Amino acid sequence: MSTQVQELPSVEPASLAPVEDYLRELHQRLSAMSGGKPADYIPELGKADPSLFGIAIATVDGQIYAVGDADHPFTIQSISKPFMYGYALQQHGREAVLKHVGVEPTGEAFNSIVLDEVANRPFNPMVNAGAIAIAEMMQGETQSDRIVNMLALFSSLAGRRLELDEAVYASELATGHRNRAIAYMMLNTGMITRDPNDVLDLYFRQCSVNVTARDLAIMAATLANDGVNPLTGETVFDTRYVRDVLTVMNSCGMYDYTGQWSYEVGLSAKSGVSGGIIAVIPGQVGICSFSPPIDKQGNSVRGIRVCHEISNEFQLHAFNNRTNVRSVIRREYRGDVVSSNRIRTPEERAALARDGHQVAVIEVQGALFFGSTEQVLRRLKHLADDARYVVLDFKRVHLADTSACNLIARATRSMAGCDTELVFACIADDGPLAVLARKLAEHEDGGDRLVRLFRDADAAMEWCEDQLLRRPPFSDSPTKFALTELDLFKGLSPSEYRLIETLVRPLTFDKGEIIIREGAEAKLFFVVARGTVSVQISVPGQGGRKKRVASIGPGLSFGEMALLDGGKRSADIIADERVICYGLAVDQLQELAAEHPNIMITILSNLTREFSERLRHANEEIRALE
Ligand code: DON
């Protein structure tokens, strides 16, 4: 019966756009919404076209999804406040900023004239009073320096040069009497000390910076991305200050609507009277909606719906739990079933089949933070009851926060001197776990090795096996193996051994030297007399990267496939240290075997037994690792 291969219909790439499709549909649906009107207490803002409507989402890696009027410029207004707050924290530190402005929500309108008279500071940086006090913290000798610095801040957040809307600025300057009253009240009580006109001038200017929804989505994504602009890669704020900014946005960003917003939408957000709203989902995206009609609380009517719907559709509420700490353990195995890549003698294999269960490996995956680390360490404690060695394999861990590093360091300390040894694999000091590597290195004291770190699980496993086998370090291993001790020649008669001895050539290789090269003609096979060699294969499609698949020590042979097929070498063999090998030429052995056929029969049957044992073990491993 012949099978026909059916051509699949080709998929138009343009149709695979689920996020754009959703946004387009949302935009179209909410365009029909009415209600609210553009702010007109600043006359210039009242001129805004109420039908303008744009939505933009920027991801932490710089992908932007934009619909509607996402490139229409409008003034940033109060959305400038969280960024100016981040700047103040970055420049002056938390303590100095907290002296100036608190973090308590007022539950009042943005322009309320309430001040924290007990602490002698405005309640928070999201209301006008707090924002004016924060504006005073802009660095610069002269007012023009401060203006330049303020514009530079917003430009680096947006990833492009931003400018003022002079008409809106002039309009605010002319009509902002309430803000003037707030500033003078604060001057009166020493909450600000500079000339209020200068401070207000900067505040009005910061509110009049022209942005688009696309810009604001990128600025929000900069907060989502730990303070690093996803487009330019520039670090604008330190991570610790991003957390502070998001906290006040969460508790104060939507003024007297904040409680209901948190309840229903659950995102750190900030609105502005020109109709913008930004929302930040840490580690994921920044969102901006722009639509000028605002409600009584000063929040964009469509913008609230946009954020509400996006939050629900994509399950973005801050208190949705999407963490499954249990998945941190990928799998576990023991050393009696799964072995290192070191080729072992039959006696060693038998010993490991008997005692290998004393080595337990936990493959850890994902992110390590308090909850996931607690799971791993609880499991470690359990395994330590009956394992002498527990390997924590961190190959698939991409993050360990400070709490995880501290807990792991504590566990390491408390296990020092116990019967069970803790062994780590894959904590490179130049990778994502560099902080953990440093933390663990702190425990290396007085030459007493408390922390055992290996480049990968295989190396860790090999070390544990060596401990169980009580192998002497390789450098102390015997330099010479009599041919009679080699499994490959087991069963030969004394006279046959003597014949083979005449063919053996002792060969020496320096550390790093390639003994066999992949693809080369197979003319010799080898027996290791001293030292270790590694078997490396090239990984397809990885630019010549090599993977170490086995290591071979004294008494064991390599390159013996040459006896079977005489073809090309299937791997590189590299000397791990200074190595002494016995080399035997295949053609000479074959010539000898022509007269003494029992020599070849014995060698080939020894090889077959060895290969079938290795294959059986490999099958068991595959089963255990499924
Ligand atoms: O202080 C003001 O009046 C404006 N320049 C900023 C107000 C604002 O955007 C309040 N947020 N909803």
mmCIF file of N, CA, C and O in Angstrom, residues 487-547:
data_model
loop_
_atom_site.group_PDB
_atom_site.id
_atom_site.type_symbol
_atom_site.label_atom_id
_atom_site.label_comp_id
_atom_site.label_asym_id
_atom_site.label_seq_id
_atom_site.Cartn_x
_atom_site.Cartn_y
_atom_site.Cartn_z
ATOM 1 N N ASP A 487 39.942 -6.061 30.548
ATOM 2 C CA ASP A 487 38.754 -6.871 30.209
ATOM 3 C C ASP A 487 38.715 -7.248 28.743
ATOM 4 O O ASP A 487 38.219 -8.315 28.383
ATOM 5 N N LEU A 488 39.259 -6.361 27.905
ATOM 6 C CA LEU A 488 39.219 -6.592 26.469
ATOM 7 C C LEU A 488 39.943 -7.888 26.072
ATOM 8 O O LEU A 488 39.572 -8.546 25.105
ATOM 9 N N PHE A 489 40.977 -8.238 26.851
ATOM 10 C CA PHE A 489 41.777 -9.408 26.485
ATOM 11 C C PHE A 489 41.502 -10.611 27.386
ATOM 12 O O PHE A 489 42.218 -11.620 27.334
ATOM 13 N N LYS A 490 40.505 -10.471 28.230
ATOM 14 C CA LYS A 490 40.177 -11.562 29.163
ATOM 15 C C LYS A 490 39.917 -12.857 28.386
ATOM 16 O O LYS A 490 39.210 -12.846 27.384
ATOM 17 N N GLY A 491 40.506 -13.984 28.860
ATOM 18 C CA GLY A 491 40.242 -15.266 28.201
ATOM 19 C C GLY A 491 41.343 -15.682 27.237
ATOM 20 O O GLY A 491 41.291 -16.802 26.700
ATOM 21 N N LEU A 492 42.315 -14.802 26.976
ATOM 22 C CA LEU A 492 43.417 -15.189 26.085
ATOM 23 C C LEU A 492 44.397 -16.077 26.852
ATOM 24 O O LEU A 492 44.554 -15.946 28.071
ATOM 25 N N SER A 493 45.073 -16.957 26.128
ATOM 26 C CA SER A 493 46.061 -17.824 26.782
ATOM 27 C C SER A 493 47.347 -17.023 26.986
ATOM 28 O O SER A 493 47.571 -16.005 26.308
ATOM 29 N N PRO A 494 48.243 -17.482 27.914
ATOM 30 C CA PRO A 494 49.488 -16.749 28.154
ATOM 31 C C PRO A 494 50.274 -16.527 26.866
ATOM 32 O O PRO A 494 50.817 -15.438 26.640
ATOM 33 N N SER A 495 50.279 -17.491 25.967
ATOM 34 C CA SER A 495 51.072 -17.293 24.747
ATOM 35 C C SER A 495 50.403 -16.250 23.842
ATOM 36 O O SER A 495 51.068 -15.448 23.181
ATOM 37 N N GLU A 496 49.087 -16.248 23.845
ATOM 38 C CA GLU A 496 48.375 -15.226 23.036
ATOM 39 C C GLU A 496 48.644 -13.815 23.594
ATOM 40 O O GLU A 496 48.821 -12.865 22.848
ATOM 41 N N TYR A 497 48.667 -13.709 24.956
ATOM 42 C CA TYR A 497 49.014 -12.414 25.567
ATOM 43 C C TYR A 497 50.369 -11.944 25.093
ATOM 44 O O TYR A 497 50.561 -10.784 24.742
ATOM 45 N N ARG A 498 51.319 -12.896 25.072
ATOM 46 C CA ARG A 498 52.685 -12.515 24.668
ATOM 47 C C ARG A 498 52.702 -11.997 23.223
ATOM 48 O O ARG A 498 53.378 -11.033 22.899
ATOM 49 N N LEU A 499 51.895 -12.661 22.375
ATOM 50 C CA LEU A 499 51.836 -12.221 20.971
ATOM 51 C C LEU A 499 51.294 -10.790 20.869
ATOM 52 O O LEU A 499 51.793 -9.949 20.122
ATOM 53 N N ILE A 500 50.258 -10.550 21.653
ATOM 54 C CA ILE A 500 49.649 -9.198 21.625
ATOM 55 C C ILE A 500 50.659 -8.163 22.132
ATOM 56 O O ILE A 500 50.779 -7.068 21.580
ATOM 57 N N GLU A 501 51.391 -8.551 23.175
ATOM 58 C CA GLU A 501 52.351 -7.618 23.773
ATOM 59 C C GLU A 501 53.350 -7.086 22.738
ATOM 60 O O GLU A 501 53.790 -5.942 22.824
ATOM 61 N N THR A 502 53.653 -7.913 21.746
ATOM 62 C CA THR A 502 54.627 -7.477 20.735
ATOM 63 C C THR A 502 54.048 -6.354 19.868
ATOM 64 O O THR A 502 54.778 -5.628 19.217
ATOM 65 N N LEU A 503 52.694 -6.219 19.856
ATOM 66 C CA LEU A 503 52.064 -5.182 19.005
ATOM 67 C C LEU A 503 51.839 -3.862 19.747
ATOM 68 O O LEU A 503 51.608 -2.819 19.124
ATOM 69 N N VAL A 504 51.839 -3.946 21.082
ATOM 70 C CA VAL A 504 51.452 -2.769 21.868
ATOM 71 C C VAL A 504 52.511 -1.665 21.802
ATOM 72 O O VAL A 504 53.690 -1.933 21.969
ATOM 73 N N ARG A 505 52.033 -0.410 21.502
ATOM 74 C CA ARG A 505 52.964 0.720 21.521
ATOM 75 C C ARG A 505 52.531 1.684 22.624
ATOM 76 O O ARG A 505 51.375 2.124 22.608
ATOM 77 N N PRO A 506 53.371 2.017 23.584
ATOM 78 C CA PRO A 506 52.987 3.016 24.582
ATOM 79 C C PRO A 506 52.993 4.422 23.945
ATOM 80 O O PRO A 506 53.924 4.757 23.212
ATOM 81 N N LEU A 507 51.933 5.175 24.171
ATOM 82 C CA LEU A 507 51.807 6.521 23.568
ATOM 83 C C LEU A 507 51.488 7.525 24.670
ATOM 84 O O LEU A 507 50.709 7.225 25.572
ATOM 85 N N THR A 508 52.074 8.710 24.575
ATOM 86 C CA THR A 508 51.816 9.733 25.600
ATOM 87 C C THR A 508 51.145 10.940 24.937
ATOM 88 O O THR A 508 51.524 11.336 23.827
ATOM 89 N N PHE A 509 50.137 11.497 25.617
ATOM 90 C CA PHE A 509 49.432 12.683 25.093
ATOM 91 C C PHE A 509 49.385 13.754 26.178
ATOM 92 O O PHE A 509 49.165 13.425 27.353
ATOM 93 N N ASP A 510 49.555 15.027 25.759
ATOM 94 C CA ASP A 510 49.472 16.122 26.735
ATOM 95 C C ASP A 510 48.025 16.543 26.936
ATOM 96 O O ASP A 510 47.175 16.262 26.083
ATOM 97 N N LYS A 511 47.806 17.234 28.030
ATOM 98 C CA LYS A 511 46.459 17.727 28.352
ATOM 99 C C LYS A 511 45.890 18.523 27.167
ATOM 100 O O LYS A 511 46.579 19.385 26.620
ATOM 101 N N GLY A 512 44.678 18.210 26.761
ATOM 102 C CA GLY A 512 44.008 18.949 25.676
ATOM 103 C C GLY A 512 44.319 18.393 24.295
ATOM 104 O O GLY A 512 43.698 18.801 23.301
ATOM 105 N N GLU A 513 45.262 17.493 24.197
ATOM 106 C CA GLU A 513 45.638 16.966 22.889
ATOM 107 C C GLU A 513 44.517 16.077 22.335
ATOM 108 O O GLU A 513 43.878 15.322 23.091
ATOM 109 N N ILE A 514 44.297 16.169 21.023
ATOM 110 C CA ILE A 514 43.256 15.332 20.408
ATOM 111 C C ILE A 514 43.878 14.004 20.020
ATOM 112 O O ILE A 514 44.811 13.954 19.213
ATOM 113 N N ILE A 515 43.399 12.923 20.617
ATOM 114 C CA ILE A 515 43.974 11.596 20.372
ATOM 115 C C ILE A 515 43.326 10.984 19.130
ATOM 116 O O ILE A 515 43.992 10.378 18.296
ATOM 117 N N ILE A 516 41.998 11.169 19.045
ATOM 118 C CA ILE A 516 41.258 10.679 17.879
ATOM 119 C C ILE A 516 40.411 11.839 17.384
ATOM 120 O O ILE A 516 39.812 12.563 18.191
ATOM 121 N N ARG A 517 40.357 12.022 16.078
ATOM 122 C CA ARG A 517 39.527 13.111 15.544
ATOM 123 C C ARG A 517 38.324 12.542 14.802
ATOM 124 O O ARG A 517 38.470 11.586 14.034
ATOM 125 N N GLU A 518 37.146 13.130 15.103
ATOM 126 C CA GLU A 518 35.906 12.694 14.467
ATOM 127 C C GLU A 518 36.080 12.706 12.944
ATOM 128 O O GLU A 518 36.613 13.667 12.387
ATOM 129 N N GLY A 519 35.682 11.625 12.266
ATOM 130 C CA GLY A 519 35.737 11.573 10.805
ATOM 131 C C GLY A 519 37.042 10.992 10.262
ATOM 132 O O GLY A 519 37.126 10.652 9.081
ATOM 133 N N ALA A 520 38.059 10.873 11.143
ATOM 134 C CA ALA A 520 39.364 10.374 10.649
ATOM 135 C C ALA A 520 39.301 8.860 10.442
ATOM 136 O O ALA A 520 38.409 8.177 10.969
ATOM 137 N N GLU A 521 40.260 8.364 9.663
ATOM 138 C CA GLU A 521 40.371 6.919 9.397
ATOM 139 C C GLU A 521 40.674 6.187 10.713
ATOM 140 O O GLU A 521 41.525 6.628 11.478
ATOM 141 N N ALA A 522 39.979 5.058 10.966
ATOM 142 C CA ALA A 522 40.202 4.336 12.231
ATOM 143 C C ALA A 522 41.241 3.244 12.033
ATOM 144 O O ALA A 522 40.931 2.178 11.508
ATOM 145 N N LYS A 523 42.474 3.548 12.462
ATOM 146 C CA LYS A 523 43.540 2.562 12.228
ATOM 147 C C LYS A 523 44.056 1.924 13.506
ATOM 148 O O LYS A 523 44.622 0.834 13.488
ATOM 149 N N LEU A 524 43.891 2.655 14.619
ATOM 150 C CA LEU A 524 44.423 2.179 15.901
ATOM 151 C C LEU A 524 43.291 2.042 16.892
ATOM 152 O O LEU A 524 42.281 2.740 16.779
ATOM 153 N N PHE A 525 43.442 1.189 17.883
ATOM 154 C CA PHE A 525 42.578 1.323 19.053
ATOM 155 C C PHE A 525 43.452 1.377 20.287
ATOM 156 O O PHE A 525 44.639 1.023 20.240
ATOM 157 N N PHE A 526 42.885 1.897 21.388
ATOM 158 C CA PHE A 526 43.716 2.293 22.528
ATOM 159 C C PHE A 526 43.197 1.693 23.833
ATOM 160 O O PHE A 526 42.004 1.442 23.986
ATOM 161 N N VAL A 527 44.119 1.578 24.782
ATOM 162 C CA VAL A 527 43.733 1.251 26.159
ATOM 163 C C VAL A 527 44.391 2.308 27.044
ATOM 164 O O VAL A 527 45.576 2.607 26.861
ATOM 165 N N VAL A 528 43.597 2.901 27.943
ATOM 166 C CA VAL A 528 44.159 3.942 28.815
ATOM 167 C C VAL A 528 44.989 3.270 29.906
ATOM 168 O O VAL A 528 44.501 2.364 30.594
ATOM 169 N N ALA A 529 46.238 3.728 30.061
ATOM 170 C CA ALA A 529 47.077 3.195 31.132
ATOM 171 C C ALA A 529 47.108 4.158 32.311
ATOM 172 O O ALA A 529 47.195 3.760 33.468
ATOM 173 N N ARG A 530 47.045 5.451 32.000
ATOM 174 C CA ARG A 530 47.092 6.443 33.080
ATOM 175 C C ARG A 530 46.347 7.701 32.621
ATOM 176 O O ARG A 530 46.455 8.101 31.469
ATOM 177 N N GLY A 531 45.604 8.317 33.562
ATOM 178 C CA GLY A 531 44.878 9.553 33.234
ATOM 179 C C GLY A 531 43.480 9.259 32.664
ATOM 180 O O GLY A 531 43.040 8.104 32.664
ATOM 181 N N THR A 532 42.828 10.325 32.246
ATOM 182 C CA THR A 532 41.483 10.168 31.669
ATOM 183 C C THR A 532 41.387 10.881 30.333
ATOM 184 O O THR A 532 42.041 11.903 30.125
ATOM 185 N N VAL A 533 40.522 10.353 29.487
ATOM 186 C CA VAL A 533 40.238 11.012 28.210
ATOM 187 C C VAL A 533 38.737 11.271 28.127
ATOM 188 O O VAL A 533 37.951 10.589 28.788
ATOM 189 N N SER A 534 38.374 12.287 27.328
ATOM 190 C CA SER A 534 36.947 12.586 27.150
ATOM 191 C C SER A 534 36.518 12.278 25.728
ATOM 192 O O SER A 534 37.278 12.511 24.790
ATOM 193 N N VAL A 535 35.290 11.785 25.603
ATOM 194 C CA VAL A 535 34.708 11.539 24.284
ATOM 195 C C VAL A 535 33.804 12.725 23.979
ATOM 196 O O VAL A 535 32.916 13.053 24.774
ATOM 197 N N GLN A 536 34.033 13.390 22.858
ATOM 198 C CA GLN A 536 33.233 14.570 22.521
ATOM 199 C C GLN A 536 32.643 14.413 21.132
ATOM 200 O O GLN A 536 33.344 13.998 20.204
ATOM 201 N N ILE A 537 31.372 14.790 21.021
ATOM 202 C CA ILE A 537 30.759 14.758 19.689
ATOM 203 C C ILE A 537 30.342 16.177 19.322
ATOM 204 O O ILE A 537 30.060 16.990 20.213
ATOM 205 N N SER A 538 30.315 16.483 18.036
ATOM 206 C CA SER A 538 29.862 17.833 17.675
ATOM 207 C C SER A 538 28.345 17.843 17.617
ATOM 208 O O SER A 538 27.709 16.878 17.189
ATOM 209 N N VAL A 539 27.778 18.971 18.135
ATOM 210 C CA VAL A 539 26.318 19.092 18.202
ATOM 211 C C VAL A 539 25.841 19.717 16.896
ATOM 212 O O VAL A 539 26.304 20.806 16.547
ATOM 213 N N PRO A 540 24.936 19.047 16.176
ATOM 214 C CA PRO A 540 24.532 19.597 14.877
ATOM 215 C C PRO A 540 23.871 20.968 15.016
ATOM 216 O O PRO A 540 23.139 21.199 15.986
ATOM 217 N N GLY A 541 24.168 21.836 14.080
ATOM 218 C CA GLY A 541 23.515 23.155 14.037
ATOM 219 C C GLY A 541 23.948 24.097 15.135
ATOM 220 O O GLY A 541 23.278 25.081 15.398
ATOM 221 N N GLN A 542 25.046 23.801 15.841
ATOM 222 C CA GLN A 542 25.456 24.709 16.923
ATOM 223 C C GLN A 542 26.869 25.235 16.696
ATOM 224 O O GLN A 542 27.667 25.346 17.641
ATOM 225 N N GLY A 543 27.181 25.518 15.437
ATOM 226 C CA GLY A 543 28.437 26.180 15.097
ATOM 227 C C GLY A 543 29.670 25.487 15.642
ATOM 228 O O GLY A 543 30.548 26.143 16.199
ATOM 229 N N GLY A 544 29.700 24.173 15.528
ATOM 230 C CA GLY A 544 30.912 23.446 15.925
ATOM 231 C C GLY A 544 31.009 23.195 17.426
ATOM 232 O O GLY A 544 32.048 22.753 17.915
ATOM 233 N N ARG A 545 29.919 23.497 18.185
ATOM 234 C CA ARG A 545 29.976 23.234 19.629
ATOM 235 C C ARG A 545 30.105 21.732 19.874
ATOM 236 O O ARG A 545 29.482 20.927 19.186
ATOM 237 N N LYS A 546 30.948 21.395 20.849
ATOM 238 C CA LYS A 546 31.163 19.970 21.153
ATOM 239 C C LYS A 546 30.514 19.629 22.485
ATOM 240 O O LYS A 546 30.481 20.443 23.400
ATOM 241 N N LYS A 547 30.022 18.410 22.582
ATOM 242 C CA LYS A 547 29.422 17.946 23.831
ATOM 243 C C LYS A 547 30.205 16.731 24.316
ATOM 244 O O LYS A 547 30.499 15.826 23.540
#
